[in-house]
PDB file of C-alpha atoms in Angstrom:
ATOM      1  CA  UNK U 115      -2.485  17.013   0.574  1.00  0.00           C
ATOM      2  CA  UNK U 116      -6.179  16.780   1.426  1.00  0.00           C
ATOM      3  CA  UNK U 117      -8.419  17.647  -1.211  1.00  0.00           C
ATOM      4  CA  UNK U 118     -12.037  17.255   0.753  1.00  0.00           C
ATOM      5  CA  UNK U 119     -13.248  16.426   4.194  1.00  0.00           C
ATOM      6  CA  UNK U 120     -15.917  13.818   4.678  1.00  0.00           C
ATOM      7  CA  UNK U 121     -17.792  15.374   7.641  1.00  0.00           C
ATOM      8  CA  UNK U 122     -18.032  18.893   8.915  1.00  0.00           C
ATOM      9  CA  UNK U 123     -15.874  17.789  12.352  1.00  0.00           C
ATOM     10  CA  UNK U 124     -13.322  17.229  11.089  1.00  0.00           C
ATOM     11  CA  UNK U 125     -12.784  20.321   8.427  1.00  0.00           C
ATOM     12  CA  UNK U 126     -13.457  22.090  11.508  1.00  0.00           C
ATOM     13  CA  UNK U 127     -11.303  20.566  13.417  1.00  0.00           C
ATOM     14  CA  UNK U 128      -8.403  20.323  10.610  1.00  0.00           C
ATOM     15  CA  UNK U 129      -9.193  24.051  10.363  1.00  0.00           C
ATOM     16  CA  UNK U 130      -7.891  24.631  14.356  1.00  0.00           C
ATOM     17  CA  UNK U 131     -11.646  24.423  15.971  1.00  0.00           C
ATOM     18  CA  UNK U 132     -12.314  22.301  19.165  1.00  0.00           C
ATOM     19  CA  UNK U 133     -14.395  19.796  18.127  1.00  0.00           C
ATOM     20  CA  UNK U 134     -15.807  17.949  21.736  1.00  0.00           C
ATOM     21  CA  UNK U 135     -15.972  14.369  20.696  1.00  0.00           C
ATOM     22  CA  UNK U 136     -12.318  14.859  19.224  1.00  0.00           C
ATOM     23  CA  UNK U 137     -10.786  16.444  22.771  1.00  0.00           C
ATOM     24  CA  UNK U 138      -9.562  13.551  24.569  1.00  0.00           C
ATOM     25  CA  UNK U 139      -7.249  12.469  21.711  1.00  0.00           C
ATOM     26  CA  UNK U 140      -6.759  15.574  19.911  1.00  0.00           C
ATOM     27  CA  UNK U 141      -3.353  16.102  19.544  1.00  0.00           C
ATOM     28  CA  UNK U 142      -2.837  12.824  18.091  1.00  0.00           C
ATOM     29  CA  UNK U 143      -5.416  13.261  15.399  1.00  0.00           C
ATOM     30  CA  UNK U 144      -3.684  16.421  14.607  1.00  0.00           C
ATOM     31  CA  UNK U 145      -0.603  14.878  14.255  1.00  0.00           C
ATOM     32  CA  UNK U 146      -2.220  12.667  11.440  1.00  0.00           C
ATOM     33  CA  UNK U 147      -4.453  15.216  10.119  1.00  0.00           C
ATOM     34  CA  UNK U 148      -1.045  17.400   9.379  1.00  0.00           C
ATOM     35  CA  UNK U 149       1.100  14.391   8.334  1.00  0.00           C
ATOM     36  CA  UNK U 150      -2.472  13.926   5.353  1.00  0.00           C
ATOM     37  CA  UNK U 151      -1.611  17.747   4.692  1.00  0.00           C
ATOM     38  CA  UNK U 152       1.724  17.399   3.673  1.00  0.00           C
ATOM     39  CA  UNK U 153       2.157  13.987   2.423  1.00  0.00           C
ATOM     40  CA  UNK U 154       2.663  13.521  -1.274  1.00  0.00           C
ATOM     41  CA  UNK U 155       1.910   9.789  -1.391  1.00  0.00           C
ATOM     42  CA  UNK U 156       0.917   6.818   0.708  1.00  0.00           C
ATOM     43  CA  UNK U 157       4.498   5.661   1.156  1.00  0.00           C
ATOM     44  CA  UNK U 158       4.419   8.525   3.404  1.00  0.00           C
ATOM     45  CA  UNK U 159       2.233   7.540   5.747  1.00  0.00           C
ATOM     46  CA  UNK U 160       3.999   4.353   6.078  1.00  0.00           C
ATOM     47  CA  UNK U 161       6.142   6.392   8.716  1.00  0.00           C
ATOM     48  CA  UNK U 162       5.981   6.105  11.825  1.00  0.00           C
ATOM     49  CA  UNK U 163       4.985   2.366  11.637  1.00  0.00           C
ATOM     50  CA  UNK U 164       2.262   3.345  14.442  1.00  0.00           C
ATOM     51  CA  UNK U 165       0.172   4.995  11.777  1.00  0.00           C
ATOM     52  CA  UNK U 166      -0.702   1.481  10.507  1.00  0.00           C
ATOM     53  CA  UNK U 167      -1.688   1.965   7.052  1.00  0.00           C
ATOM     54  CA  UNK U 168      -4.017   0.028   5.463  1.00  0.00           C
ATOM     55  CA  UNK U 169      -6.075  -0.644   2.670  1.00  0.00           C
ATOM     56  CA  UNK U 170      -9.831  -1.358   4.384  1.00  0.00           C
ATOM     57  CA  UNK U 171     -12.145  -3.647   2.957  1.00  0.00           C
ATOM     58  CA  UNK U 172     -16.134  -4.304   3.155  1.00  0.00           C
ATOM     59  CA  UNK U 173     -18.340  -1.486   3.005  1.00  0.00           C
ATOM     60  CA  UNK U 174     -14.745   0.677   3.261  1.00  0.00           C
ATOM     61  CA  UNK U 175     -13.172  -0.988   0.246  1.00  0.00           C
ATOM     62  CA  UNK U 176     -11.237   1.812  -1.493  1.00  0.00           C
ATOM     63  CA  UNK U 177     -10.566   3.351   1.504  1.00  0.00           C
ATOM     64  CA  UNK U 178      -7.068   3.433   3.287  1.00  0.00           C
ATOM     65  CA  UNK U 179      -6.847   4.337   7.091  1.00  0.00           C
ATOM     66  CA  UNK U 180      -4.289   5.424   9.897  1.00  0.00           C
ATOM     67  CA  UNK U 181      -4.928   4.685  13.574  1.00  0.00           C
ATOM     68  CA  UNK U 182      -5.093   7.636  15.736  1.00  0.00           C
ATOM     69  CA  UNK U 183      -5.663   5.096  18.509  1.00  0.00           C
ATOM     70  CA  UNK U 184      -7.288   1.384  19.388  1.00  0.00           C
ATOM     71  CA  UNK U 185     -10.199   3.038  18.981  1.00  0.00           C
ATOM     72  CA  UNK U 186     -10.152   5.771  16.259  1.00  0.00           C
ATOM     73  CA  UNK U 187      -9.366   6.465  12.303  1.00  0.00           C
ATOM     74  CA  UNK U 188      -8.384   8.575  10.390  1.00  0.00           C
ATOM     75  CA  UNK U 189     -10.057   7.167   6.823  1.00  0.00           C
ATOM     76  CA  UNK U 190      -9.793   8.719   3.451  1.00  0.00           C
ATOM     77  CA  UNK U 191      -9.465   7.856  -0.111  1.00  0.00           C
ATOM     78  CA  UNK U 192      -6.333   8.135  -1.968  1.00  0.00           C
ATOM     79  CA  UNK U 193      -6.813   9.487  -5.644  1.00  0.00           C
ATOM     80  CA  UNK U 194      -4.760  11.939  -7.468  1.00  0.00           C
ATOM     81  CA  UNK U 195      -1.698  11.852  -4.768  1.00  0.00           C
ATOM     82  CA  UNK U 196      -4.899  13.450  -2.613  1.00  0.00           C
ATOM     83  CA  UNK U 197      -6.928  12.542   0.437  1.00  0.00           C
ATOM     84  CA  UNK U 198     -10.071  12.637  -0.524  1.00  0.00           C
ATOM     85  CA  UNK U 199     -13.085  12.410   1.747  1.00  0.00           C
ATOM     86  CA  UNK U 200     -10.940  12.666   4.978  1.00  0.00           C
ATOM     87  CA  UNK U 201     -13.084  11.877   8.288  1.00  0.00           C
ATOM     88  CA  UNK U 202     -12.348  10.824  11.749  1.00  0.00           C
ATOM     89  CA  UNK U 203     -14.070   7.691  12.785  1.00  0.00           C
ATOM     90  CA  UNK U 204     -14.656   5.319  15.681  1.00  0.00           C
ATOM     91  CA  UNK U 205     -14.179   2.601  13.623  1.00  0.00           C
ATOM     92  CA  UNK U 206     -15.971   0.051  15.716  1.00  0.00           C
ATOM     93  CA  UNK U 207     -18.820   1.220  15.726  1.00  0.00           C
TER      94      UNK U 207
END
């Protein structure tokens, strides 16, 4: 379940609105926005083995993240059996 949303794209875009900078990989990041919705812990998320779990470190320790592609996250913080803080990031930049 997702209990907050880091950034106001991507409540908006969790919420069904085209965001722009999400539109050329938007139905992936939908797919892993919805899996966050209804998982009930990270073991979920361990399926498919694409999503690539893992635990981030550095300036994003406590963080956990699933690939949406080379390119993009999903990151959010676990607490509570809830994703906390959920954003979509380009997580090389």
């Amino acid at each position: 379940m997702i209990a907050s949303y880091k950034d106001e794209d991507t409540e908006r875009f969790a919420m069904g609105v085209r965001v722009r900078r999400f539109i050329p990989f938007e139905r992936v990041a939908l797919r892993k926005i919805r899996q966050l919705q209804v998982c009930a812990s990270l073991d979920d998320l361990r399926v498919p083995p694409g999503n690539r779990l893992e635990a981030l470190k550095g300036d994003r320790a406590g963080q956990y993240s699933i690939r949406v592609n080379e390119r993009y996250r999903v990151c959010f913080e676990w607490r509570q059996g809830m994703a906390w803080n959920v954003e979509i990031v380009d997580y090389h930049k």
